[in-house]
Amino acid sequence: MTALLDPDRIAMVAKGVSAIVASRDATMRPSIMRAVGSHISADGSEVTVYLRHSQSGQLLQDIATTGEIAVVFSEPSTHRTLQLKARQARQRPAHGDDLPVLQAYLQSMVHEVGQVGYGPVYVAAMLVAPLEDVVAVTFTPVTAFDQTPGPRAGAELAAPPKPRP
Amino acid sequence: MSNAPSLHTIRPCLEGAIPAVMATCDLDGTPNVAYISQVVYVDAAHVALSFQFFNKTRQNILRNPRASVLVLDPLTAHFYRLHLLYERTEDSGPVFESMRAQLAGIASHAGMAEVFELKGADIYAVERIEPVAGEGLPAPAPRSGLLHTLRLCSERIARCTGLDELLQGALQGLQDKLGIDHAMVLMLDASAEQLYTVASCGYATSGVGSEIRLGQGVIGMAARERTPVRISHMTHAALYSHAIRESMDAHAAPNAPSLRGMDIPYPGLREPHSQVAVPLMSAGRLLGVLFAESPEDMRFGFEDEDLLVAIAGQLAAAIDLLQAAPDAPEPLPTPTPAPPVSGSALRVRHFAANDSVFINDDYLIKGVAGAIFWKLLRDHLQTGRVDFTNREMRLDPALRLPDVADNLEARLLLLQRRLQENSPHIHIEKTGRGRFRLCVQRPVVLEDA
C-alpha cells in the first residue's frame, strides 16, 4: 500500500506534535480527546495514537463500534497542521514497550509547547498518563488533509506516485 | 448532572490562551477535527465559535449540527468537553464585532492578519459541559479583593460632584486600585458620529479633543456595537490601534485647507499589547467609551473586563446625572467686572462651516464646543460679560445643541481643557453648579472667517 504522506509530513508527526483524536457514535454525535502520545511508522503507513481510557471512554467506544477515526497533528510554533483519517483502527492496552514512545513524545511536546509560552510543568500536567490507563489505537491513514490555517486549509493530499518497479 | 461545571466556571478556558479543538461529523459518518480560533462566552447557555473559512467543519455543521469541543484550562491543565448544538450564524452585531476585533489581535500576533477574517459568529447551544478526568495542577488562589476594588472605585465615583472631578477620579481609581496605567474616557458626539477624548491618564500628551469615528478601531467598535471589546494579544502590526491613526489621516477634511492641522493626536500607546474598550451606557443610551490599554500581553482577563463594565455602568450613570443637574435658573449674582487685560492682542478666528476656532493660527477646537467658545468671546467683547450659565448655552439656538443628550458639561470640560493646554491667556473656570466664568487676560480680536 502506498503511503499518503511525504517525508516532511512524516517527520513532523514523528517528532511528536499536538495530536487530537476524534470519532463519532452511531447517531453521528462526534467525540474528541487529546492524545498523550503518538507514533508513525517510517513509511507513514501506520499511525498509533495513545489515549487515556479514563479521559476517552466515549471516543474509544466510538472508534471500536464505528471504526471511524480522525486525528489532527499540529506544530504549535508554526501552526503547520495535518489531518489523517481512517475507517478502521485497532486498540490494545499500552505496555512497557510503549513507555519510551510516550516519554519521547512528552519531551518533544515540552519543547514544542514551550516555544509558545507554556512551561514543562504545565505540559507534563496536560499529558500525564499512567501506563495502566493508556490505550494504543493503531490505524492506516486512508485520507490526509493539509489543515494549516488559511483559505487552503482542508485540501486533500494525494498519494505520491508509486515508485517505479 | 448537578455537578457539571457551568460555562461561567470554565471561563478561563475561553480566554483563547490555548486553542480549542472541535470535532464534527459528516452525514456519511466521517468525523473531522479542527482547531478553532475562538470559543466565546455569549451567555450561560451559549458560546460563539469563529467562522472564518468554508471548510469541512463548516460543511459538516450545516448538515449535522452536533459538535464536540475540547478546551483546556490555561492554569490547571484540566480539560473540558463542550457538547454543542449549532443554532445560527451572526454576521453583524455585538458578538460578531467583538469577535472580529479580537481575531484581528490574535491574527496579528500569529503573523497571519491577511488570512484571518471573520465571516461569521456561529452561535451554539451548550448542551452539556463534561469535565475530563485528569490530575491537572492545583488551581491558583482566586484573585482576591476584586469586589473590594470595585467598592473603592465605586466610592470614589460616588463622591464626585463635578464632571471633571468625576472623570479624573475614575481614571485615578483605575490606576491606584487596578494598576491600569493607560486609560481614557471618550464622549459620544452623536450627530458627528464621533467620539472625542475628554480625559486621559498615563500618556505623554493628554489627547483631549482627539476624535475617533464610530466603528473605528477597538474604541469605535465598542461604541458602535455597544459591547466591550477586549484584545489580549496585539503587536505593532495589529489592524486596530494603528488603523486609528491611519484612518484619522485619511479622513482629515481634504477640501478645507483652512481646517488642516486641526486633528489632535490620539494619545494611545505606540505598541499596545492588550486593550479593552467598554461602552458607557446610561438608561439605554450610549454616552461614550471607557478605554484601557497596556504594553503587556494578556494584561486584561475576563474579570478585568467584568470589573470595568461594572465601573463603566456607574461612571455612565454619574456622567448622565451630572450633565442633567439643574442649571442655575435664578438670576446671576452681581456681575463681576472683567479683570484688566494687557499685552499684545490674541487673534481668534472662527470658521462657521464647522465652528472651528484658531487662536493666533493654532487650532483650538471645533464643533459645538467651538461654537460655545465663539459665543462666549462675542458676548464678552460686546457687553463685557464674564459670567455665563449652562442654561443660556442650552437655550441659544445658534449653538445647535441637540435636545437630548447634548453633553453640554462634557463639551464645556473639553473647551476648558483645550484652553488650559493650549492658550494660557484665556481660561474657563466653574463658578458653581451650571455656572462658569470666562477669564481673558489679553486683548482679543475676533475674525469670522
JSON list of N, CA, C and O in Angstrom, two decimals, chain A residues 18 20 24 27-30 32-34 52 54-55 68 70 74 79 83 85 87 118 122 125-126 128 147 150-151, chain B residues 17-18 23 25 27-33 35 53 64 66 68 70 72-74 79 81 112 127 132-133 135 137:
[
{"chain": "A", "resi": 18, "resn": "SER", "atom": "N", "xyz": [1.35, 18.19, 18.71]},
{"chain": "A", "resi": 18, "resn": "SER", "atom": "CA", "xyz": [0.00, 18.07, 19.26]},
{"chain": "A", "resi": 18, "resn": "SER", "atom": "C", "xyz": [-0.84, 17.11, 18.42]},
{"chain": "A", "resi": 18, "resn": "SER", "atom": "O", "xyz": [-0.87, 17.22, 17.20]},
{"chain": "A", "resi": 20, "resn": "ILE", "atom": "N", "xyz": [-4.79, 15.44, 18.22]},
{"chain": "A", "resi": 20, "resn": "ILE", "atom": "CA", "xyz": [-6.15, 15.42, 18.74]},
{"chain": "A", "resi": 20, "resn": "ILE", "atom": "C", "xyz": [-6.92, 14.35, 17.95]},
{"chain": "A", "resi": 20, "resn": "ILE", "atom": "O", "xyz": [-6.86, 14.33, 16.72]},
{"chain": "A", "resi": 24, "resn": "ARG", "atom": "N", "xyz": [-17.00, 9.19, 16.15]},
{"chain": "A", "resi": 24, "resn": "ARG", "atom": "CA", "xyz": [-18.42, 9.53, 16.28]},
{"chain": "A", "resi": 24, "resn": "ARG", "atom": "C", "xyz": [-19.18, 8.25, 16.61]},
{"chain": "A", "resi": 24, "resn": "ARG", "atom": "O", "xyz": [-18.69, 7.15, 16.36]},
{"chain": "A", "resi": 27, "resn": "THR", "atom": "N", "xyz": [-25.18, 7.59, 16.17]},
{"chain": "A", "resi": 27, "resn": "THR", "atom": "CA", "xyz": [-26.14, 8.67, 15.87]},
{"chain": "A", "resi": 27, "resn": "THR", "atom": "C", "xyz": [-25.44, 9.90, 15.29]},
{"chain": "A", "resi": 27, "resn": "THR", "atom": "O", "xyz": [-26.01, 10.97, 15.24]},
{"chain": "A", "resi": 28, "resn": "MET", "atom": "N", "xyz": [-24.20, 9.72, 14.88]},
{"chain": "A", "resi": 28, "resn": "MET", "atom": "CA", "xyz": [-23.40, 10.80, 14.25]},
{"chain": "A", "resi": 28, "resn": "MET", "atom": "C", "xyz": [-23.02, 11.89, 15.25]},
{"chain": "A", "resi": 28, "resn": "MET", "atom": "O", "xyz": [-22.78, 13.03, 14.88]},
{"chain": "A", "resi": 29, "resn": "ARG", "atom": "N", "xyz": [-22.97, 11.54, 16.53]},
{"chain": "A", "resi": 29, "resn": "ARG", "atom": "CA", "xyz": [-22.52, 12.52, 17.51]},
{"chain": "A", "resi": 29, "resn": "ARG", "atom": "C", "xyz": [-21.00, 12.38, 17.64]},
{"chain": "A", "resi": 29, "resn": "ARG", "atom": "O", "xyz": [-20.49, 11.30, 17.90]},
{"chain": "A", "resi": 30, "resn": "PRO", "atom": "N", "xyz": [-20.26, 13.48, 17.43]},
{"chain": "A", "resi": 30, "resn": "PRO", "atom": "CA", "xyz": [-18.80, 13.38, 17.47]},
{"chain": "A", "resi": 30, "resn": "PRO", "atom": "C", "xyz": [-18.24, 13.24, 18.88]},
{"chain": "A", "resi": 30, "resn": "PRO", "atom": "O", "xyz": [-18.85, 13.68, 19.85]},
{"chain": "A", "resi": 32, "resn": "ILE", "atom": "N", "xyz": [-14.26, 13.42, 21.09]},
{"chain": "A", "resi": 32, "resn": "ILE", "atom": "CA", "xyz": [-12.94, 14.06, 20.90]},
{"chain": "A", "resi": 32, "resn": "ILE", "atom": "C", "xyz": [-12.08, 13.96, 22.16]},
{"chain": "A", "resi": 32, "resn": "ILE", "atom": "O", "xyz": [-12.58, 13.98, 23.26]},
{"chain": "A", "resi": 33, "resn": "MET", "atom": "N", "xyz": [-10.76, 13.82, 21.98]},
{"chain": "A", "resi": 33, "resn": "MET", "atom": "CA", "xyz": [-9.82, 13.95, 23.09]},
{"chain": "A", "resi": 33, "resn": "MET", "atom": "C", "xyz": [-8.41, 14.15, 22.55]},
{"chain": "A", "resi": 33, "resn": "MET", "atom": "O", "xyz": [-8.11, 13.76, 21.42]},
{"chain": "A", "resi": 34, "resn": "ARG", "atom": "N", "xyz": [-7.59, 14.77, 23.38]},
{"chain": "A", "resi": 34, "resn": "ARG", "atom": "CA", "xyz": [-6.17, 14.95, 23.04]},
{"chain": "A", "resi": 34, "resn": "ARG", "atom": "C", "xyz": [-5.41, 13.65, 23.32]},
{"chain": "A", "resi": 34, "resn": "ARG", "atom": "O", "xyz": [-5.65, 13.01, 24.34]},
{"chain": "A", "resi": 52, "resn": "ARG", "atom": "N", "xyz": [-5.84, 8.19, 27.02]},
{"chain": "A", "resi": 52, "resn": "ARG", "atom": "CA", "xyz": [-6.10, 7.68, 28.37]},
{"chain": "A", "resi": 52, "resn": "ARG", "atom": "C", "xyz": [-7.54, 7.19, 28.41]},
{"chain": "A", "resi": 52, "resn": "ARG", "atom": "O", "xyz": [-8.47, 7.94, 28.09]},
{"chain": "A", "resi": 54, "resn": "SER", "atom": "N", "xyz": [-9.44, 6.71, 30.93]},
{"chain": "A", "resi": 54, "resn": "SER", "atom": "CA", "xyz": [-10.28, 7.49, 31.85]},
{"chain": "A", "resi": 54, "resn": "SER", "atom": "C", "xyz": [-10.74, 8.81, 31.24]},
{"chain": "A", "resi": 54, "resn": "SER", "atom": "O", "xyz": [-11.71, 9.41, 31.70]},
{"chain": "A", "resi": 55, "resn": "GLN", "atom": "N", "xyz": [-10.03, 9.26, 30.21]},
{"chain": "A", "resi": 55, "resn": "GLN", "atom": "CA", "xyz": [-10.38, 10.56, 29.60]},
{"chain": "A", "resi": 55, "resn": "GLN", "atom": "C", "xyz": [-11.16, 10.39, 28.29]},
{"chain": "A", "resi": 55, "resn": "GLN", "atom": "O", "xyz": [-11.66, 11.36, 27.75]},
{"chain": "A", "resi": 68, "resn": "GLU", "atom": "N", "xyz": [-14.51, 4.60, 12.75]},
{"chain": "A", "resi": 68, "resn": "GLU", "atom": "CA", "xyz": [-14.12, 5.92, 12.25]},
{"chain": "A", "resi": 68, "resn": "GLU", "atom": "C", "xyz": [-13.10, 6.57, 13.17]},
{"chain": "A", "resi": 68, "resn": "GLU", "atom": "O", "xyz": [-13.26, 6.60, 14.38]},
{"chain": "A", "resi": 70, "resn": "ALA", "atom": "N", "xyz": [-10.38, 10.18, 13.15]},
{"chain": "A", "resi": 70, "resn": "ALA", "atom": "CA", "xyz": [-9.74, 11.33, 12.52]},
{"chain": "A", "resi": 70, "resn": "ALA", "atom": "C", "xyz": [-8.75, 11.88, 13.54]},
{"chain": "A", "resi": 70, "resn": "ALA", "atom": "O", "xyz": [-9.09, 12.01, 14.72]},
{"chain": "A", "resi": 74, "resn": "SER", "atom": "N", "xyz": [-0.60, 18.95, 14.85]},
{"chain": "A", "resi": 74, "resn": "SER", "atom": "CA", "xyz": [-0.27, 20.35, 14.62]},
{"chain": "A", "resi": 74, "resn": "SER", "atom": "C", "xyz": [0.98, 20.75, 15.38]},
{"chain": "A", "resi": 74, "resn": "SER", "atom": "O", "xyz": [1.17, 20.40, 16.55]},
{"chain": "A", "resi": 79, "resn": "HIS", "atom": "N", "xyz": [1.93, 26.42, 13.43]},
{"chain": "A", "resi": 79, "resn": "HIS", "atom": "CA", "xyz": [0.54, 26.16, 13.03]},
{"chain": "A", "resi": 79, "resn": "HIS", "atom": "C", "xyz": [0.46, 25.19, 11.86]},
{"chain": "A", "resi": 79, "resn": "HIS", "atom": "O", "xyz": [-0.60, 25.03, 11.26]},
{"chain": "A", "resi": 83, "resn": "GLN", "atom": "N", "xyz": [-4.29, 16.51, 8.92]},
{"chain": "A", "resi": 83, "resn": "GLN", "atom": "CA", "xyz": [-5.32, 15.61, 9.47]},
{"chain": "A", "resi": 83, "resn": "GLN", "atom": "C", "xyz": [-5.29, 14.28, 8.72]},
{"chain": "A", "resi": 83, "resn": "GLN", "atom": "O", "xyz": [-5.23, 14.24, 7.49]},
{"chain": "A", "resi": 85, "resn": "LYS", "atom": "N", "xyz": [-7.23, 10.40, 8.35]},
{"chain": "A", "resi": 85, "resn": "LYS", "atom": "CA", "xyz": [-8.48, 9.70, 8.64]},
{"chain": "A", "resi": 85, "resn": "LYS", "atom": "C", "xyz": [-8.40, 8.24, 8.24]},
{"chain": "A", "resi": 85, "resn": "LYS", "atom": "O", "xyz": [-7.66, 7.89, 7.32]},
{"chain": "A", "resi": 87, "resn": "ARG", "atom": "N", "xyz": [-11.02, 4.34, 8.44]},
{"chain": "A", "resi": 87, "resn": "ARG", "atom": "CA", "xyz": [-12.33, 3.78, 8.77]},
{"chain": "A", "resi": 87, "resn": "ARG", "atom": "C", "xyz": [-12.21, 2.51, 9.59]},
{"chain": "A", "resi": 87, "resn": "ARG", "atom": "O", "xyz": [-13.17, 1.82, 9.83]},
{"chain": "A", "resi": 118, "resn": "TYR", "atom": "N", "xyz": [4.38, 27.88, 27.29]},
{"chain": "A", "resi": 118, "resn": "TYR", "atom": "CA", "xyz": [3.96, 27.08, 28.44]},
{"chain": "A", "resi": 118, "resn": "TYR", "atom": "C", "xyz": [5.12, 26.24, 28.96]},
{"chain": "A", "resi": 118, "resn": "TYR", "atom": "O", "xyz": [5.83, 25.61, 28.18]},
{"chain": "A", "resi": 122, "resn": "TYR", "atom": "N", "xyz": [3.54, 22.55, 33.20]},
{"chain": "A", "resi": 122, "resn": "TYR", "atom": "CA", "xyz": [2.21, 22.61, 32.61]},
{"chain": "A", "resi": 122, "resn": "TYR", "atom": "C", "xyz": [2.01, 21.51, 31.55]},
{"chain": "A", "resi": 122, "resn": "TYR", "atom": "O", "xyz": [1.00, 20.80, 31.55]},
{"chain": "A", "resi": 125, "resn": "ALA", "atom": "N", "xyz": [1.58, 18.18, 33.09]},
{"chain": "A", "resi": 125, "resn": "ALA", "atom": "CA", "xyz": [0.24, 18.01, 33.68]},
{"chain": "A", "resi": 125, "resn": "ALA", "atom": "C", "xyz": [-0.80, 17.74, 32.59]},
{"chain": "A", "resi": 125, "resn": "ALA", "atom": "O", "xyz": [-1.73, 16.96, 32.76]},
{"chain": "A", "resi": 126, "resn": "MET", "atom": "N", "xyz": [-0.59, 18.36, 31.44]},
{"chain": "A", "resi": 126, "resn": "MET", "atom": "CA", "xyz": [-1.52, 18.20, 30.33]},
{"chain": "A", "resi": 126, "resn": "MET", "atom": "C", "xyz": [-1.44, 16.78, 29.76]},
{"chain": "A", "resi": 126, "resn": "MET", "atom": "O", "xyz": [-2.44, 16.23, 29.31]},
{"chain": "A", "resi": 128, "resn": "VAL", "atom": "N", "xyz": [0.09, 13.96, 31.36]},
{"chain": "A", "resi": 128, "resn": "VAL", "atom": "CA", "xyz": [0.38, 12.88, 32.32]},
{"chain": "A", "resi": 128, "resn": "VAL", "atom": "C", "xyz": [-0.49, 11.67, 31.97]},
{"chain": "A", "resi": 128, "resn": "VAL", "atom": "O", "xyz": [-1.68, 11.79, 31.68]},
{"chain": "A", "resi": 147, "resn": "GLN", "atom": "N", "xyz": [-4.17, 21.01, 6.85]},
{"chain": "A", "resi": 147, "resn": "GLN", "atom": "CA", "xyz": [-5.08, 21.90, 7.59]},
{"chain": "A", "resi": 147, "resn": "GLN", "atom": "C", "xyz": [-4.38, 23.08, 8.22]},
{"chain": "A", "resi": 147, "resn": "GLN", "atom": "O", "xyz": [-4.86, 23.65, 9.19]},
{"chain": "A", "resi": 150, "resn": "GLY", "atom": "N", "xyz": [-5.75, 28.89, 7.02]},
{"chain": "A", "resi": 150, "resn": "GLY", "atom": "CA", "xyz": [-5.72, 29.72, 5.83]},
{"chain": "A", "resi": 150, "resn": "GLY", "atom": "C", "xyz": [-6.77, 29.25, 4.87]},
{"chain": "A", "resi": 150, "resn": "GLY", "atom": "O", "xyz": [-7.43, 28.24, 5.11]},
{"chain": "A", "resi": 151, "resn": "PRO", "atom": "N", "xyz": [-6.93, 29.99, 3.78]},
{"chain": "A", "resi": 151, "resn": "PRO", "atom": "CA", "xyz": [-8.01, 29.66, 2.84]},
{"chain": "A", "resi": 151, "resn": "PRO", "atom": "C", "xyz": [-7.82, 28.28, 2.20]},
{"chain": "A", "resi": 151, "resn": "PRO", "atom": "O", "xyz": [-8.78, 27.66, 1.76]},
{"chain": "B", "resi": 17, "resn": "ALA", "atom": "N", "xyz": [-6.18, 31.48, 25.33]},
{"chain": "B", "resi": 17, "resn": "ALA", "atom": "CA", "xyz": [-4.76, 31.31, 25.58]},
{"chain": "B", "resi": 17, "resn": "ALA", "atom": "C", "xyz": [-4.25, 30.03, 24.91]},
{"chain": "B", "resi": 17, "resn": "ALA", "atom": "O", "xyz": [-3.14, 29.98, 24.40]},
{"chain": "B", "resi": 18, "resn": "ILE", "atom": "N", "xyz": [-5.07, 28.99, 24.94]},
{"chain": "B", "resi": 18, "resn": "ILE", "atom": "CA", "xyz": [-4.72, 27.73, 24.29]},
{"chain": "B", "resi": 18, "resn": "ILE", "atom": "C", "xyz": [-5.84, 27.43, 23.29]},
{"chain": "B", "resi": 18, "resn": "ILE", "atom": "O", "xyz": [-7.02, 27.45, 23.66]},
{"chain": "B", "resi": 23, "resn": "ALA", "atom": "N", "xyz": [-14.64, 18.67, 17.13]},
{"chain": "B", "resi": 23, "resn": "ALA", "atom": "CA", "xyz": [-14.95, 17.51, 16.29]},
{"chain": "B", "resi": 23, "resn": "ALA", "atom": "C", "xyz": [-16.36, 17.67, 15.75]},
{"chain": "B", "resi": 23, "resn": "ALA", "atom": "O", "xyz": [-17.29, 18.07, 16.46]},
{"chain": "B", "resi": 25, "resn": "CYS", "atom": "N", "xyz": [-19.08, 15.85, 12.43]},
{"chain": "B", "resi": 25, "resn": "CYS", "atom": "CA", "xyz": [-19.24, 14.59, 11.70]},
{"chain": "B", "resi": 25, "resn": "CYS", "atom": "C", "xyz": [-20.12, 14.81, 10.48]},
{"chain": "B", "resi": 25, "resn": "CYS", "atom": "O", "xyz": [-21.17, 15.45, 10.56]},
{"chain": "B", "resi": 27, "resn": "LEU", "atom": "N", "xyz": [-22.55, 13.54, 7.28]},
{"chain": "B", "resi": 27, "resn": "LEU", "atom": "CA", "xyz": [-23.67, 12.60, 7.27]},
{"chain": "B", "resi": 27, "resn": "LEU", "atom": "C", "xyz": [-23.25, 11.21, 6.78]},
{"chain": "B", "resi": 27, "resn": "LEU", "atom": "O", "xyz": [-23.93, 10.23, 7.05]},
{"chain": "B", "resi": 28, "resn": "ASP", "atom": "N", "xyz": [-22.12, 11.14, 6.06]},
{"chain": "B", "resi": 28, "resn": "ASP", "atom": "CA", "xyz": [-21.64, 9.82, 5.65]},
{"chain": "B", "resi": 28, "resn": "ASP", "atom": "C", "xyz": [-20.88, 9.12, 6.78]},
{"chain": "B", "resi": 28, "resn": "ASP", "atom": "O", "xyz": [-20.36, 8.01, 6.60]},
{"chain": "B", "resi": 29, "resn": "GLY", "atom": "N", "xyz": [-20.77, 9.79, 7.92]},
{"chain": "B", "resi": 29, "resn": "GLY", "atom": "CA", "xyz": [-20.15, 9.15, 9.07]},
{"chain": "B", "resi": 29, "resn": "GLY", "atom": "C", "xyz": [-18.69, 9.48, 9.27]},
{"chain": "B", "resi": 29, "resn": "GLY", "atom": "O", "xyz": [-18.06, 8.97, 10.20]},
{"chain": "B", "resi": 30, "resn": "THR", "atom": "N", "xyz": [-18.12, 10.34, 8.41]},
{"chain": "B", "resi": 30, "resn": "THR", "atom": "CA", "xyz": [-16.71, 10.67, 8.58]},
{"chain": "B", "resi": 30, "resn": "THR", "atom": "C", "xyz": [-16.55, 11.79, 9.60]},
{"chain": "B", "resi": 30, "resn": "THR", "atom": "O", "xyz": [-17.08, 12.88, 9.42]},
{"chain": "B", "resi": 31, "resn": "PRO", "atom": "N", "xyz": [-15.81, 11.51, 10.67]},
{"chain": "B", "resi": 31, "resn": "PRO", "atom": "CA", "xyz": [-15.57, 12.58, 11.63]},
{"chain": "B", "resi": 31, "resn": "PRO", "atom": "C", "xyz": [-14.50, 13.55, 11.12]},
{"chain": "B", "resi": 31, "resn": "PRO", "atom": "O", "xyz": [-13.72, 13.20, 10.22]},
{"chain": "B", "resi": 32, "resn": "ASN", "atom": "N", "xyz": [-14.48, 14.73, 11.67]},
{"chain": "B", "resi": 32, "resn": "ASN", "atom": "CA", "xyz": [-13.47, 15.73, 11.31]},
{"chain": "B", "resi": 32, "resn": "ASN", "atom": "C", "xyz": [-13.08, 16.47, 12.57]},
{"chain": "B", "resi": 32, "resn": "ASN", "atom": "O", "xyz": [-13.91, 16.73, 13.43]},
{"chain": "B", "resi": 33, "resn": "VAL", "atom": "N", "xyz": [-11.80, 16.78, 12.66]},
{"chain": "B", "resi": 33, "resn": "VAL", "atom": "CA", "xyz": [-11.35, 17.52, 13.84]},
{"chain": "B", "resi": 33, "resn": "VAL", "atom": "C", "xyz": [-10.51, 18.71, 13.38]},
{"chain": "B", "resi": 33, "resn": "VAL", "atom": "O", "xyz": [-9.73, 18.59, 12.44]},
{"chain": "B", "resi": 35, "resn": "TYR", "atom": "N", "xyz": [-8.81, 22.85, 14.59]},
{"chain": "B", "resi": 35, "resn": "TYR", "atom": "CA", "xyz": [-8.56, 23.90, 15.58]},
{"chain": "B", "resi": 35, "resn": "TYR", "atom": "C", "xyz": [-9.52, 25.05, 15.32]},
{"chain": "B", "resi": 35, "resn": "TYR", "atom": "O", "xyz": [-9.84, 25.35, 14.18]},
{"chain": "B", "resi": 53, "resn": "PHE", "atom": "N", "xyz": [-13.61, 30.25, 7.49]},
{"chain": "B", "resi": 53, "resn": "PHE", "atom": "CA", "xyz": [-13.41, 29.65, 6.16]},
{"chain": "B", "resi": 53, "resn": "PHE", "atom": "C", "xyz": [-14.55, 28.69, 5.87]},
{"chain": "B", "resi": 53, "resn": "PHE", "atom": "O", "xyz": [-15.11, 28.09, 6.78]},
{"chain": "B", "resi": 64, "resn": "ASN", "atom": "N", "xyz": [-25.05, 18.46, 9.90]},
{"chain": "B", "resi": 64, "resn": "ASN", "atom": "CA", "xyz": [-25.24, 17.74, 11.16]},
{"chain": "B", "resi": 64, "resn": "ASN", "atom": "C", "xyz": [-24.80, 18.68, 12.28]},
{"chain": "B", "resi": 64, "resn": "ASN", "atom": "O", "xyz": [-23.61, 18.89, 12.48]},
{"chain": "B", "resi": 66, "resn": "ARG", "atom": "N", "xyz": [-24.35, 18.79, 15.37]},
{"chain": "B", "resi": 66, "resn": "ARG", "atom": "CA", "xyz": [-23.72, 18.43, 16.64]},
{"chain": "B", "resi": 66, "resn": "ARG", "atom": "C", "xyz": [-22.21, 18.59, 16.58]},
{"chain": "B", "resi": 66, "resn": "ARG", "atom": "O", "xyz": [-21.58, 18.20, 15.60]},
{"chain": "B", "resi": 68, "resn": "SER", "atom": "N", "xyz": [-18.46, 18.58, 19.19]},
{"chain": "B", "resi": 68, "resn": "SER", "atom": "CA", "xyz": [-17.79, 18.40, 20.47]},
{"chain": "B", "resi": 68, "resn": "SER", "atom": "C", "xyz": [-16.55, 19.28, 20.46]},
{"chain": "B", "resi": 68, "resn": "SER", "atom": "O", "xyz": [-15.75, 19.19, 19.53]},
{"chain": "B", "resi": 70, "resn": "LEU", "atom": "N", "xyz": [-13.16, 20.54, 22.63]},
{"chain": "B", "resi": 70, "resn": "LEU", "atom": "CA", "xyz": [-12.28, 20.27, 23.76]},
{"chain": "B", "resi": 70, "resn": "LEU", "atom": "C", "xyz": [-11.55, 21.56, 24.11]},
{"chain": "B", "resi": 70, "resn": "LEU", "atom": "O", "xyz": [-10.88, 22.16, 23.26]},
{"chain": "B", "resi": 72, "resn": "LEU", "atom": "N", "xyz": [-9.10, 23.64, 27.23]},
{"chain": "B", "resi": 72, "resn": "LEU", "atom": "CA", "xyz": [-8.11, 23.35, 28.24]},
{"chain": "B", "resi": 72, "resn": "LEU", "atom": "C", "xyz": [-7.95, 24.57, 29.14]},
{"chain": "B", "resi": 72, "resn": "LEU", "atom": "O", "xyz": [-7.85, 25.69, 28.65]},
{"chain": "B", "resi": 73, "resn": "ASP", "atom": "N", "xyz": [-7.93, 24.32, 30.44]},
{"chain": "B", "resi": 73, "resn": "ASP", "atom": "CA", "xyz": [-7.74, 25.43, 31.37]},
{"chain": "B", "resi": 73, "resn": "ASP", "atom": "C", "xyz": [-6.27, 25.87, 31.32]},
{"chain": "B", "resi": 73, "resn": "ASP", "atom": "O", "xyz": [-5.38, 25.06, 31.53]},
{"chain": "B", "resi": 74, "resn": "PRO", "atom": "N", "xyz": [-6.02, 27.15, 31.02]},
{"chain": "B", "resi": 74, "resn": "PRO", "atom": "CA", "xyz": [-4.63, 27.59, 30.84]},
{"chain": "B", "resi": 74, "resn": "PRO", "atom": "C", "xyz": [-3.82, 27.59, 32.14]},
{"chain": "B", "resi": 74, "resn": "PRO", "atom": "O", "xyz": [-2.61, 27.75, 32.10]},
{"chain": "B", "resi": 79, "resn": "PHE", "atom": "N", "xyz": [-8.95, 19.45, 31.28]},
{"chain": "B", "resi": 79, "resn": "PHE", "atom": "CA", "xyz": [-9.72, 19.52, 30.04]},
{"chain": "B", "resi": 79, "resn": "PHE", "atom": "C", "xyz": [-11.22, 19.52, 30.33]},
{"chain": "B", "resi": 79, "resn": "PHE", "atom": "O", "xyz": [-11.67, 18.92, 31.31]},
{"chain": "B", "resi": 81, "resn": "ARG", "atom": "N", "xyz": [-14.96, 19.01, 27.95]},
{"chain": "B", "resi": 81, "resn": "ARG", "atom": "CA", "xyz": [-15.59, 18.82, 26.64]},
{"chain": "B", "resi": 81, "resn": "ARG", "atom": "C", "xyz": [-16.92, 19.56, 26.63]},
{"chain": "B", "resi": 81, "resn": "ARG", "atom": "O", "xyz": [-17.73, 19.37, 27.55]},
{"chain": "B", "resi": 112, "resn": "MET", "atom": "N", "xyz": [-0.60, 36.39, 10.80]},
{"chain": "B", "resi": 112, "resn": "MET", "atom": "CA", "xyz": [-1.46, 35.90, 9.72]},
{"chain": "B", "resi": 112, "resn": "MET", "atom": "C", "xyz": [-2.65, 36.81, 9.50]},
{"chain": "B", "resi": 112, "resn": "MET", "atom": "O", "xyz": [-3.74, 36.35, 9.17]},
{"chain": "B", "resi": 127, "resn": "GLU", "atom": "N", "xyz": [-25.10, 22.03, 25.27]},
{"chain": "B", "resi": 127, "resn": "GLU", "atom": "CA", "xyz": [-26.00, 21.02, 25.82]},
{"chain": "B", "resi": 127, "resn": "GLU", "atom": "C", "xyz": [-25.44, 20.44, 27.12]},
{"chain": "B", "resi": 127, "resn": "GLU", "atom": "O", "xyz": [-26.19, 20.08, 28.01]},
{"chain": "B", "resi": 132, "resn": "VAL", "atom": "N", "xyz": [-13.18, 16.46, 32.08]},
{"chain": "B", "resi": 132, "resn": "VAL", "atom": "CA", "xyz": [-12.41, 15.28, 31.70]},
{"chain": "B", "resi": 132, "resn": "VAL", "atom": "C", "xyz": [-11.51, 14.90, 32.86]},
{"chain": "B", "resi": 132, "resn": "VAL", "atom": "O", "xyz": [-10.88, 15.77, 33.48]},
{"chain": "B", "resi": 133, "resn": "ALA", "atom": "N", "xyz": [-11.45, 13.60, 33.17]},
{"chain": "B", "resi": 133, "resn": "ALA", "atom": "CA", "xyz": [-10.60, 13.14, 34.28]},
{"chain": "B", "resi": 133, "resn": "ALA", "atom": "C", "xyz": [-9.16, 13.55, 34.03]},
{"chain": "B", "resi": 133, "resn": "ALA", "atom": "O", "xyz": [-8.72, 13.67, 32.88]},
{"chain": "B", "resi": 135, "resn": "GLU", "atom": "N", "xyz": [-5.18, 14.63, 36.41]},
{"chain": "B", "resi": 135, "resn": "GLU", "atom": "CA", "xyz": [-4.59, 15.12, 37.65]},
{"chain": "B", "resi": 135, "resn": "GLU", "atom": "C", "xyz": [-4.55, 16.64, 37.68]},
{"chain": "B", "resi": 135, "resn": "GLU", "atom": "O", "xyz": [-4.89, 17.27, 38.67]},
{"chain": "B", "resi": 137, "resn": "LEU", "atom": "N", "xyz": [-3.12, 20.59, 37.56]},
{"chain": "B", "resi": 137, "resn": "LEU", "atom": "CA", "xyz": [-2.30, 21.35, 38.51]},
{"chain": "B", "resi": 137, "resn": "LEU", "atom": "C", "xyz": [-3.23, 21.99, 39.51]},
{"chain": "B", "resi": 137, "resn": "LEU", "atom": "O", "xyz": [-4.39, 22.25, 39.21]}
]
